[in-house]
Amino acid sequence: MMKRSTASAPHLSPKHESESDVKKVKLEPTPPSQAPTGREIIQNYLKGDVTAAVLYRKICNALETFEQWESETPKIQLLEQFLNAADAMDARTDLLVKRLLSIRWDKIPSSVFDRFRTFLCEVAIRHLAFTEDVYFAVIQRLIPQVSVNEETGVVTFILTEEQQNEHYEMAHYIVSSVLRCFPLSAKTVLKCVKRAMPHIVEPPVTVAGYMRNLILMQKYIPSSIAKEVWEVVFERLARDDAHNWRCEQNEEENKSPRLFALNDDILIEEVIESTNNSEDAEQRKGEQTLQYLDSVCTDIISFIRESEGENEVENVDEKWLKSFKITGDNVQAPEKLFGTFMAVLESTMLNATHVQYISFIWLYFGSLKTEYEQTILEQLWQITIRMPRAPADARRSQGAAAYLAAFLARAKYVKKDTAFTWLEELFNWLRRYVDQFGSGSSQILPGLQRHGTFYSISQTFFLVFAFRYKEFVKDQDTVETLRRWGFGRIIHSPLEPLKFVSKPVARCFSAITRSLQLVYCNHVIPTEEVQRPFDDMFPFDGFHLRVSAQFMTPLMRKFSPLAEDLSTLTKALCWNSAAAAQDKSEKTDSSEGLDFLDEDEIVTGFRERTFSCGQSSLNIYSATPGLKSFNV
């Protein structure tokens, strides 16, 4: 029988016995440990601990009802568990981070508010997985918090002005701090700025507040995204401007382009305040849209003025530009800001055909310096004559021609010599185009879209000449120069430009040139409306926003023809409203038709010899685009 080996049995010795006694002492029961901290819960959860996973889920669920807790003590206790644990988190704690980001800031106790701000900065900087989430949550706080009464449509602010400004300042602090530590995240900021834009159904006041904060954002964002952020601003402004409820209402009634929708006979005060007590929700929405456009136009001008070092203006709120202490304030230099706005004009505004108010910002910018005026005119001309490579390029070219016409015709600061020089440049281009494409060949088909730039430049020429001819004819040498040009070479070319431009512009040009004995072309203008081969635009054609009007209206030129051309022009322009006049049984005072004349040009006894043309025939935008006089 084999004996059991004892080689593997432990050898007991006095030493081993003493060690055994020591171990027994260590294994004695210890008092229960304290509850795990937030950091420990996160660390154990990431290791796969079941108990920690249950606690993690309970905490996430508790954060869903965080805003409903009445006592601040449990709020502080819960937040303090995680405000110092940003480094322990990673992509697997996505739910916890998003629940913390979704907490309303006005529900966070003031004692941990600064630490919560630091926590958001650390999360965005330390963890690339959360950078976009933090940016988006913070940028959303740049939108004012409002509530809307569904029955009355009345909009009220949820927070006080002081609380709202504190949230704005905190949001700007977080975005600027993260950008400073993580410059490569600039494109992510741009993405979140676009995502956070309030929906079109949101109250206009929320868009106005968001726009103001995007303007403030220009003080610290890198130059690599400055232009794109401005584009976001103007794309939304252009869309809201074009879809103004008054534009759609006028389009339905008069079948006219949206650009000429607002009724200029309504006073500015009435436009803003006439329907405050109205029960029509759509009408109230239109009122709010006008106020929002006025507010944003004023804010942008204030930002431009600050960059140019201009003095403050009375009745304009500019405190918001200086009240926020934003770290890293590096607002663009004036010349660089102007270059950015010119780039935005080309990329955004030239294709926005139905904008009425927002385009005036460039009218104001051009008035600040002579260099700006020259740059605007030259750049618009280069865009106009640039060879198009796509349909969008053709539209942009035609839009540039419309803006060029608006500056030369409407801007008071554009001198007579400058306007005449550009008028000659326009005529020479038209003459070269006619010589190349319309030299009398029977195969020329007028009105084609491929000649759209030619027709848009033709309309620019006609419009500028109609607005400025009174200044030109004061100099006999200038009149002789106009005679030598030979207008008939273009007017009577096979391309037939007068047939395909705006009919009021064509008739006004025809009446003036016949009076000056430059060319007779009234017979060329068709009696029926013809589809135009280019996008019709008339920037700077009317401005009725109350606050920003103090910057714009002094810069606009009135249409002021010679007094001896009054009857001829009245006849020509009354023709445009002949169809509307047939439906009217009441006759208005014929003297109202003289509204486009300066007061010092109306001679005694002239009223008896005027035609019975109502004021509407000269004042409605759809009847006289580009020739509207301003009664400000």
XYZ file of C-alpha atoms in Angstrom:
632
model
C 0.000 0.000 0.000
C 1.350 3.336 -1.165
C 1.950 6.025 1.352
C 0.438 9.489 0.722
C 3.122 11.982 -0.147
C 3.431 14.898 2.196
C 5.756 16.947 0.009
C 3.010 19.400 -0.927
C 1.707 19.829 2.593
C 2.550 23.161 4.249
C 5.273 23.035 6.771
C 4.077 24.425 10.030
C 6.562 26.302 12.076
C 6.315 28.812 14.863
C 6.940 31.583 12.302
C 4.063 30.522 10.079
C 1.804 30.244 13.062
C 2.508 33.840 14.054
C 1.800 35.070 10.501
C -1.459 33.187 10.515
C -2.466 34.941 13.676
C -1.731 38.367 12.117
C -3.859 37.617 9.048
C -6.736 36.597 11.215
C -6.652 40.008 12.891
C -6.835 41.846 9.536
C -9.889 39.909 8.425
C -11.972 41.108 11.341
C -15.138 42.954 10.176
C -14.747 46.715 9.423
C -17.365 49.455 9.655
C -19.425 50.043 6.463
C -17.835 52.439 3.894
C -19.388 55.770 2.830
C -21.572 56.169 -0.300
C -19.511 56.246 -3.531
C -18.716 59.638 -5.033
C -19.692 60.661 -8.540
C -16.172 59.995 -9.778
C -16.200 56.498 -8.284
C -19.586 55.752 -9.810
C -18.306 56.785 -13.251
C -15.051 54.826 -12.880
C -16.792 51.651 -11.695
C -19.476 52.034 -14.372
C -16.788 52.208 -17.037
C -15.217 49.050 -15.566
C -18.521 47.211 -15.945
C -19.571 47.094 -12.290
C -23.267 46.160 -12.071
C -23.992 48.167 -8.947
C -22.347 51.258 -10.400
C -24.336 50.803 -13.623
C -27.595 50.824 -11.655
C -26.560 53.968 -9.775
C -25.501 55.606 -13.059
C -28.916 54.944 -14.601
C -30.719 56.259 -11.514
C -28.720 59.477 -11.625
C -29.484 59.990 -15.314
C -33.174 59.469 -14.641
C -33.052 61.905 -11.730
C -31.547 64.582 -13.988
C -34.626 64.390 -16.208
C -36.732 65.859 -13.392
C -33.995 68.165 -12.091
C -35.852 71.350 -13.078
C -38.928 70.323 -11.093
C -37.110 70.048 -7.752
C -38.153 72.815 -5.411
C -35.308 72.587 -2.898
C -31.823 73.695 -3.933
C -30.023 71.376 -1.506
C -30.507 68.136 -3.468
C -29.657 70.003 -6.683
C -26.362 71.180 -5.237
C -25.549 67.740 -3.805
C -26.196 66.038 -7.132
C -24.277 68.514 -9.276
C -21.300 68.612 -6.926
C -20.835 64.886 -7.438
C -19.869 65.440 -11.107
C -18.635 69.006 -11.530
C -15.075 67.914 -10.673
C -15.201 64.653 -12.608
C -14.988 65.924 -16.191
C -11.663 64.139 -16.707
C -13.175 60.774 -15.667
C -15.842 60.843 -18.388
C -15.586 59.526 -21.923
C -17.852 58.683 -24.852
C -19.566 55.916 -22.846
C -20.980 58.497 -20.431
C -22.817 60.164 -23.307
C -26.224 59.965 -21.587
C -25.007 61.611 -18.384
C -23.294 64.467 -20.240
C -26.332 65.171 -22.420
C -28.620 65.218 -19.388
C -26.313 67.739 -17.701
C -26.199 69.858 -20.872
C -29.983 69.941 -21.132
C -30.500 71.471 -17.676
C -32.009 74.947 -17.854
C -29.470 77.415 -16.581
C -32.003 79.420 -14.624
C -32.724 76.261 -12.558
C -29.089 75.810 -11.511
C -28.340 77.105 -7.970
C -26.217 80.236 -8.017
C -23.672 78.702 -5.610
C -22.526 76.173 -8.250
C -23.211 78.257 -11.366
C -19.554 79.233 -11.960
C -18.365 75.662 -11.359
C -20.963 74.389 -13.824
C -19.582 76.804 -16.418
C -16.054 75.516 -15.802
C -17.306 71.940 -16.059
C -18.786 72.593 -19.513
C -15.508 74.120 -20.705
C -13.498 71.134 -19.437
C -15.827 68.592 -21.022
C -15.639 70.332 -24.413
C -11.848 70.686 -24.288
C -10.929 67.290 -22.827
C -13.293 65.092 -24.817
C -13.600 65.498 -28.573
C -16.735 63.330 -28.483
C -18.555 66.028 -26.500
C -17.207 69.199 -28.129
C -20.062 69.597 -30.607
C -22.681 68.705 -27.986
C -21.370 71.368 -25.625
C -21.168 73.987 -28.390
C -24.710 73.314 -29.564
C -26.193 73.330 -26.051
C -24.402 76.572 -25.195
C -25.179 78.355 -28.480
C -28.837 77.489 -28.008
C -28.699 79.604 -24.841
C -28.032 82.621 -27.078
C -31.710 82.485 -28.094
C -34.054 84.412 -25.757
C -36.415 82.234 -23.747
C -40.005 83.249 -24.475
C -43.509 81.902 -24.078
C -46.334 82.437 -26.575
C -50.011 82.627 -25.686
C -51.691 80.323 -28.193
C -54.963 82.238 -28.122
C -53.723 85.818 -28.366
C -50.290 85.213 -29.873
C -48.691 87.551 -27.314
C -45.006 86.829 -26.698
C -43.559 87.241 -23.186
C -40.003 86.745 -21.920
C -39.488 83.980 -19.387
C -36.405 85.498 -17.770
C -35.754 89.005 -16.575
C -33.397 91.120 -18.648
C -30.652 90.731 -16.040
C -30.969 86.929 -15.939
C -31.051 86.674 -19.705
C -27.924 88.805 -20.047
C -26.136 86.629 -17.477
C -26.901 83.572 -19.597
C -25.703 85.337 -22.745
C -22.443 86.312 -21.076
C -21.899 82.791 -19.761
C -22.536 81.284 -23.212
C -20.089 83.682 -24.875
C -17.518 82.919 -22.176
C -17.769 79.169 -22.777
C -17.595 79.404 -26.570
C -14.684 81.860 -26.532
C -12.770 79.825 -23.908
C -13.136 76.555 -25.784
C -12.150 78.222 -29.068
C -9.069 79.701 -27.447
C -7.953 76.292 -26.142
C -9.167 74.308 -29.154
C -8.841 76.547 -32.269
C -9.491 73.651 -34.656
C -13.086 73.456 -33.403
C -14.043 76.684 -35.231
C -15.874 74.804 -37.997
C -17.863 72.985 -35.310
C -18.975 76.366 -33.942
C -20.149 77.349 -37.420
C -22.074 74.092 -37.749
C -23.796 74.655 -34.408
C -24.606 78.272 -35.274
C -26.512 77.031 -38.323
C -28.266 74.255 -36.381
C -29.362 76.556 -33.572
C -31.027 79.111 -35.869
C -34.664 79.465 -34.686
C -37.253 77.890 -36.942
C -39.326 80.151 -39.168
C -42.425 79.515 -37.013
C -40.684 80.820 -33.886
C -41.514 84.398 -32.774
C -39.379 86.980 -34.606
C -38.134 88.359 -31.279
C -36.196 85.133 -30.712
C -34.464 85.546 -34.068
C -33.632 89.174 -33.268
C -32.001 88.171 -29.967
C -30.058 85.359 -31.622
C -28.842 87.685 -34.388
C -27.568 90.179 -31.821
C -25.546 87.433 -30.145
C -24.132 86.258 -33.467
C -22.957 89.831 -34.036
C -21.307 89.800 -30.590
C -19.715 86.488 -31.506
C -17.785 88.324 -34.237
C -15.668 89.832 -31.465
C -13.867 86.595 -30.657
C -14.410 83.975 -33.358
C -11.438 83.375 -35.681
C -11.379 85.105 -39.064
C -11.622 81.707 -40.763
C -15.363 81.535 -39.996
C -16.245 85.237 -39.658
C -17.550 85.484 -43.224
C -19.552 82.261 -42.900
C -21.246 83.475 -39.713
C -22.219 86.728 -41.429
C -23.597 84.664 -44.296
C -25.766 82.725 -41.843
C -27.095 86.039 -40.525
C -27.874 87.566 -43.915
C -29.298 84.403 -45.435
C -31.910 84.297 -42.692
C -32.526 88.049 -42.859
C -32.954 87.938 -46.628
C -35.395 85.052 -46.394
C -37.476 86.769 -43.700
C -37.370 90.069 -45.567
C -38.569 88.449 -48.779
C -41.332 86.532 -47.033
C -42.661 89.506 -45.165
C -46.403 89.188 -44.917
C -46.975 92.545 -46.560
C -45.004 91.416 -49.595
C -47.159 88.336 -50.064
C -50.347 90.327 -49.549
C -49.356 92.892 -52.143
C -48.224 90.199 -54.554
C -51.663 88.616 -54.354
C -53.485 91.925 -54.885
C -51.297 93.550 -57.533
C -49.517 90.547 -59.061
C -46.252 92.395 -58.574
C -42.836 91.208 -57.450
C -42.347 90.946 -53.716
C -39.683 93.616 -53.842
C -42.380 96.274 -54.354
C -44.872 94.956 -51.824
C -44.963 97.414 -48.919
C -47.414 100.248 -49.441
C -45.339 103.407 -49.275
C -48.380 105.577 -48.546
C -48.505 104.213 -44.986
C -46.530 106.289 -42.506
C -43.683 104.686 -40.616
C -45.549 105.075 -37.311
C -48.582 103.317 -38.760
C -46.508 100.479 -40.155
C -45.146 99.755 -36.701
C -48.086 100.512 -34.437
C -51.313 100.464 -36.433
C -52.239 96.869 -35.603
C -51.080 96.465 -32.029
C -54.661 95.726 -30.971
C -55.533 93.708 -34.026
C -57.031 90.278 -33.604
C -55.487 89.020 -36.827
C -52.619 86.699 -35.907
C -51.014 86.952 -39.359
C -51.105 90.722 -39.222
C -49.506 90.685 -35.783
C -46.824 88.360 -37.101
C -46.103 90.884 -39.840
C -45.771 93.643 -37.271
C -43.313 91.567 -35.278
C -41.315 90.765 -38.409
C -40.943 94.451 -39.262
C -39.777 95.228 -35.733
C -37.315 92.357 -35.830
C -35.877 93.497 -39.194
C -35.598 97.038 -37.851
C -33.844 95.804 -34.715
C -31.299 93.680 -36.567
C -30.570 96.391 -39.159
C -29.900 98.829 -36.326
C -27.680 96.319 -34.497
C -25.567 95.643 -37.589
C -25.141 99.356 -38.234
C -24.145 99.862 -34.587
C -21.510 97.142 -34.946
C -20.179 98.785 -38.122
C -20.109 102.170 -36.443
C -18.184 100.788 -33.484
C -15.581 99.222 -35.764
C -15.240 102.548 -37.602
C -14.915 104.468 -34.342
C -18.078 106.511 -34.946
C -19.774 108.329 -32.083
C -22.875 106.925 -30.443
C -26.266 107.930 -31.795
C -29.209 109.079 -29.713
C -32.277 106.845 -29.540
C -30.199 103.804 -30.501
C -29.380 101.082 -27.975
C -25.655 100.374 -28.274
C -25.003 99.245 -24.688
C -25.180 95.589 -25.688
C -21.990 96.047 -27.710
C -19.975 97.054 -24.648
C -21.771 95.503 -21.681
C -20.481 91.941 -22.185
C -16.933 91.325 -21.068
C -15.750 88.838 -23.675
C -12.239 87.450 -23.309
C -10.162 87.597 -26.454
C -11.937 90.557 -28.015
C -10.372 90.765 -31.468
C -12.994 92.449 -33.622
C -11.960 92.813 -37.251
C -10.315 96.003 -38.472
C -12.671 98.352 -40.395
C -11.164 97.596 -43.800
C -11.254 93.864 -43.153
C -14.856 94.049 -41.962
C -15.774 95.944 -45.115
C -14.089 93.254 -47.210
C -16.087 90.609 -45.368
C -19.337 92.440 -46.068
C -18.474 92.749 -49.752
C -17.849 89.006 -49.902
C -21.234 88.401 -48.236
C -22.892 90.788 -50.694
C -21.612 88.680 -53.576
C -22.292 85.277 -52.047
C -25.690 85.958 -50.478
C -27.418 89.192 -51.420
C -26.975 89.300 -55.189
C -29.121 86.182 -55.552
C -31.776 87.404 -53.104
C -34.090 89.043 -55.618
C -36.986 89.995 -53.342
C -35.204 91.785 -50.513
C -36.371 95.262 -49.584
C -34.689 96.366 -46.336
C -31.532 94.373 -45.631
C -29.721 95.600 -48.740
C -29.659 99.141 -47.293
C -26.861 98.080 -44.946
C -24.469 98.259 -47.899
C -25.861 101.667 -48.857
C -24.868 102.837 -45.388
C -21.466 101.136 -45.471
C -20.597 102.828 -48.772
C -21.308 106.254 -47.269
C -18.608 105.972 -44.593
C -15.577 106.418 -46.852
C -14.938 107.408 -50.455
C -12.737 104.339 -50.802
C -15.678 102.128 -49.826
C -17.894 103.773 -52.442
C -15.326 103.222 -55.199
C -14.703 99.627 -54.152
C -18.413 98.810 -54.120
C -18.997 100.218 -57.610
C -15.917 98.581 -59.104
C -16.574 95.200 -57.530
C -20.223 95.207 -58.621
C -19.158 96.019 -62.160
C -16.586 93.230 -62.224
C -19.208 90.747 -61.049
C -21.658 92.062 -63.648
C -19.388 91.574 -66.653
C -17.813 88.344 -65.394
C -18.294 85.435 -67.776
C -20.936 83.147 -66.202
C -20.100 79.464 -65.875
C -23.392 78.327 -64.361
C -26.975 79.618 -64.043
C -26.215 80.843 -60.528
C -23.363 82.957 -61.915
C -25.737 84.552 -64.430
C -28.202 85.412 -61.658
C -25.396 86.867 -59.559
C -24.252 88.962 -62.516
C -27.750 90.332 -63.036
C -28.096 91.037 -59.324
C -24.819 92.966 -59.379
C -26.154 95.092 -62.236
C -29.276 95.846 -60.190
C -27.213 96.898 -57.162
C -24.966 99.006 -59.379
C -28.059 100.785 -60.708
C -29.315 101.298 -57.165
C -26.062 102.875 -55.959
C -25.676 105.164 -58.959
C -29.329 106.224 -58.975
C -30.267 106.290 -55.290
C -27.120 107.016 -53.261
C -26.830 110.725 -52.526
C -23.126 110.448 -51.886
C -22.391 109.302 -55.443
C -21.394 112.538 -57.202
C -22.583 113.618 -60.640
C -19.182 113.113 -62.293
C -18.908 109.616 -60.836
C -22.399 108.730 -62.046
C -21.694 110.058 -65.543
C -18.414 108.154 -65.765
C -20.183 104.910 -64.909
C -23.044 105.757 -67.278
C -20.516 106.062 -70.086
C -18.948 102.742 -69.073
C -22.373 101.099 -69.198
C -23.128 102.564 -72.621
C -19.791 101.476 -74.076
C -20.344 97.919 -72.855
C -23.850 97.841 -74.357
C -22.551 99.194 -77.647
C -19.812 96.561 -77.836
C -22.326 93.826 -77.035
C -24.683 95.022 -79.768
C -21.831 95.172 -82.270
C -20.843 91.606 -81.411
C -24.195 89.846 -80.965
C -26.804 92.112 -82.525
C -25.227 93.623 -85.601
C -28.332 93.464 -87.740
C -28.363 89.752 -88.478
C -31.838 88.368 -89.181
C -31.005 85.324 -87.064
C -30.818 87.310 -83.840
C -33.623 86.296 -81.445
C -34.301 89.008 -78.849
C -35.362 88.163 -75.314
C -33.271 85.009 -74.868
C -32.000 84.173 -71.396
C -28.455 84.007 -72.676
C -28.728 87.763 -73.229
C -29.950 88.268 -69.662
C -26.862 90.208 -68.604
C -27.277 92.538 -71.580
C -30.868 93.312 -70.615
C -30.022 93.783 -66.946
C -27.234 96.231 -67.853
C -29.644 97.964 -70.246
C -32.104 98.465 -67.410
C -29.267 99.766 -65.241
C -28.397 102.305 -67.928
C -32.029 103.431 -68.384
C -32.640 103.732 -64.640
C -29.457 105.673 -63.849
C -30.039 108.022 -66.762
C -33.638 108.688 -65.654
C -32.559 109.493 -62.088
C -29.537 111.646 -62.873
C -30.378 113.341 -66.194
C -31.453 116.549 -64.445
C -27.864 117.005 -63.228
C -26.383 116.072 -66.600
C -28.379 118.564 -68.690
C -27.210 121.483 -66.571
C -23.896 121.232 -68.421
C -24.188 121.848 -72.171
C -20.986 119.936 -72.868
C -22.442 116.893 -71.149
C -25.596 117.178 -73.278
C -23.500 117.271 -76.441
C -21.621 114.207 -75.244
C -24.911 112.374 -74.750
C -25.974 113.303 -78.275
C -22.728 111.961 -79.728
C -23.262 108.585 -78.030
C -26.134 107.745 -80.354
C -28.709 106.050 -78.144
C -30.560 104.676 -81.154
C -27.697 102.320 -81.887
C -28.670 100.318 -78.805
C -32.382 101.090 -78.523
C -33.177 100.090 -82.113
C -30.799 97.125 -82.268
C -32.219 93.662 -83.028
C -31.933 92.806 -79.318
C -34.699 95.374 -78.567
C -33.757 96.164 -74.952
C -36.752 98.418 -74.232
C -39.100 95.495 -74.813
C -37.576 93.329 -72.105
C -36.871 95.712 -69.242
C -39.278 96.965 -66.591
C -42.063 98.787 -68.410
C -42.182 101.829 -66.066
C -38.422 102.255 -66.451
C -38.721 101.942 -70.228
C -41.543 104.496 -70.437
C -39.781 106.966 -68.177
C -36.570 106.685 -70.186
C -38.516 107.055 -73.424
C -40.297 110.202 -72.205
C -37.059 111.829 -71.006
C -35.004 111.056 -74.127
C -37.832 112.322 -76.347
C -37.973 115.555 -74.327
C -34.211 115.985 -74.692
C -34.422 115.032 -78.395
C -31.892 112.257 -77.946
C -33.918 109.410 -79.425
C -37.544 108.551 -80.138
C -38.412 105.078 -78.870
C -41.909 105.111 -77.405
C -43.206 102.982 -80.296
C -40.764 100.197 -79.386
C -42.275 99.572 -75.939
C -44.915 96.812 -76.120
C -48.403 97.416 -74.780
C -48.587 93.991 -73.141
C -46.353 92.653 -70.382
C -43.415 90.597 -71.669
C -41.565 87.962 -69.678
C -38.130 89.261 -68.796
C -35.030 87.166 -69.496
C -33.359 88.323 -66.271
C -34.156 88.577 -62.558
C -35.794 91.917 -61.880
C -34.390 93.659 -58.796
C -34.719 97.192 -57.469
C -32.636 97.572 -54.276
C -32.942 100.773 -52.221
C -36.485 101.348 -53.506
C -38.164 102.172 -50.188
C -37.398 102.096 -46.459
C -39.945 102.237 -43.647
C -38.252 100.792 -40.585
C -38.525 103.353 -37.844
C -35.277 103.224 -35.852
C -32.824 102.386 -38.624
C -34.475 104.924 -40.960
C -32.401 107.692 -39.346
C -29.310 106.108 -40.915
C -30.810 105.253 -44.314
C -33.186 107.967 -45.464
C -30.592 110.806 -45.466
C -28.568 108.760 -47.958
C -31.379 108.212 -50.502
C -31.954 110.372 -53.560
C -35.412 111.402 -54.685
C -36.499 110.985 -58.265
C -36.538 114.610 -59.375
C -37.033 115.316 -63.098
C -37.097 118.709 -64.788
C -40.301 120.682 -64.272
C -40.929 120.967 -68.016
C -41.001 117.156 -68.269
C -43.786 116.879 -65.727
C -46.713 116.398 -68.082
C -44.842 113.965 -70.303
C -43.739 111.820 -67.382
C -47.154 111.951 -65.768
C -48.679 110.644 -68.983
C -46.099 107.893 -69.306
C -46.338 106.715 -65.735
C -50.122 106.941 -65.561
C -50.231 104.408 -68.362
C -48.872 101.779 -66.009
C -51.915 101.920 -63.761
C -54.507 102.200 -66.521
C -55.883 98.748 -65.792
C -56.219 99.517 -62.099
C -57.809 102.893 -62.863
C -60.625 101.239 -64.786
C -61.881 99.623 -61.598
C -61.981 102.876 -59.680
C -65.108 104.989 -59.901
C -63.862 107.863 -57.782
C -61.383 110.361 -59.179
C -58.595 111.678 -56.985
C -57.033 115.108 -56.957
C -54.751 115.440 -59.960
C -52.193 117.404 -57.991
C -51.255 114.243 -56.106
C -49.570 113.016 -59.255
C -46.800 115.568 -58.750
C -45.388 113.716 -55.763
C -42.129 112.898 -57.512
C -41.181 116.586 -57.873
C -39.192 118.587 -55.387
C -41.305 121.248 -53.725
C -39.285 124.128 -55.162
C -39.891 122.946 -58.730
C -43.703 123.185 -58.763
C -44.594 126.403 -60.578
C -47.715 128.503 -60.007
C -50.755 127.410 -61.955
C -49.248 124.099 -63.017
C -51.923 122.086 -61.263
C -54.630 122.961 -63.800
C -52.573 121.494 -66.631
C -51.793 118.155 -65.038
C -53.486 114.932 -65.956
C -56.075 113.342 -63.704
C -53.699 110.705 -62.462
C -54.141 109.427 -58.918
C -51.268 109.231 -56.525
C -51.342 105.465 -56.632
C -50.277 105.548 -60.261
C -46.972 107.066 -59.256
C -46.479 105.654 -55.787
C -47.299 101.956 -55.898
C -44.093 99.998 -56.374
C -45.676 97.630 -58.878
C -46.621 100.641 -61.003
C -43.337 102.536 -60.866
C -40.459 100.304 -59.757
C -37.270 102.187 -59.225
C -38.906 105.582 -59.663
C -40.612 105.924 -56.293
C -40.131 109.216 -54.494
C -39.490 109.260 -50.762
C -41.755 111.080 -48.354
C -39.858 110.698 -45.105
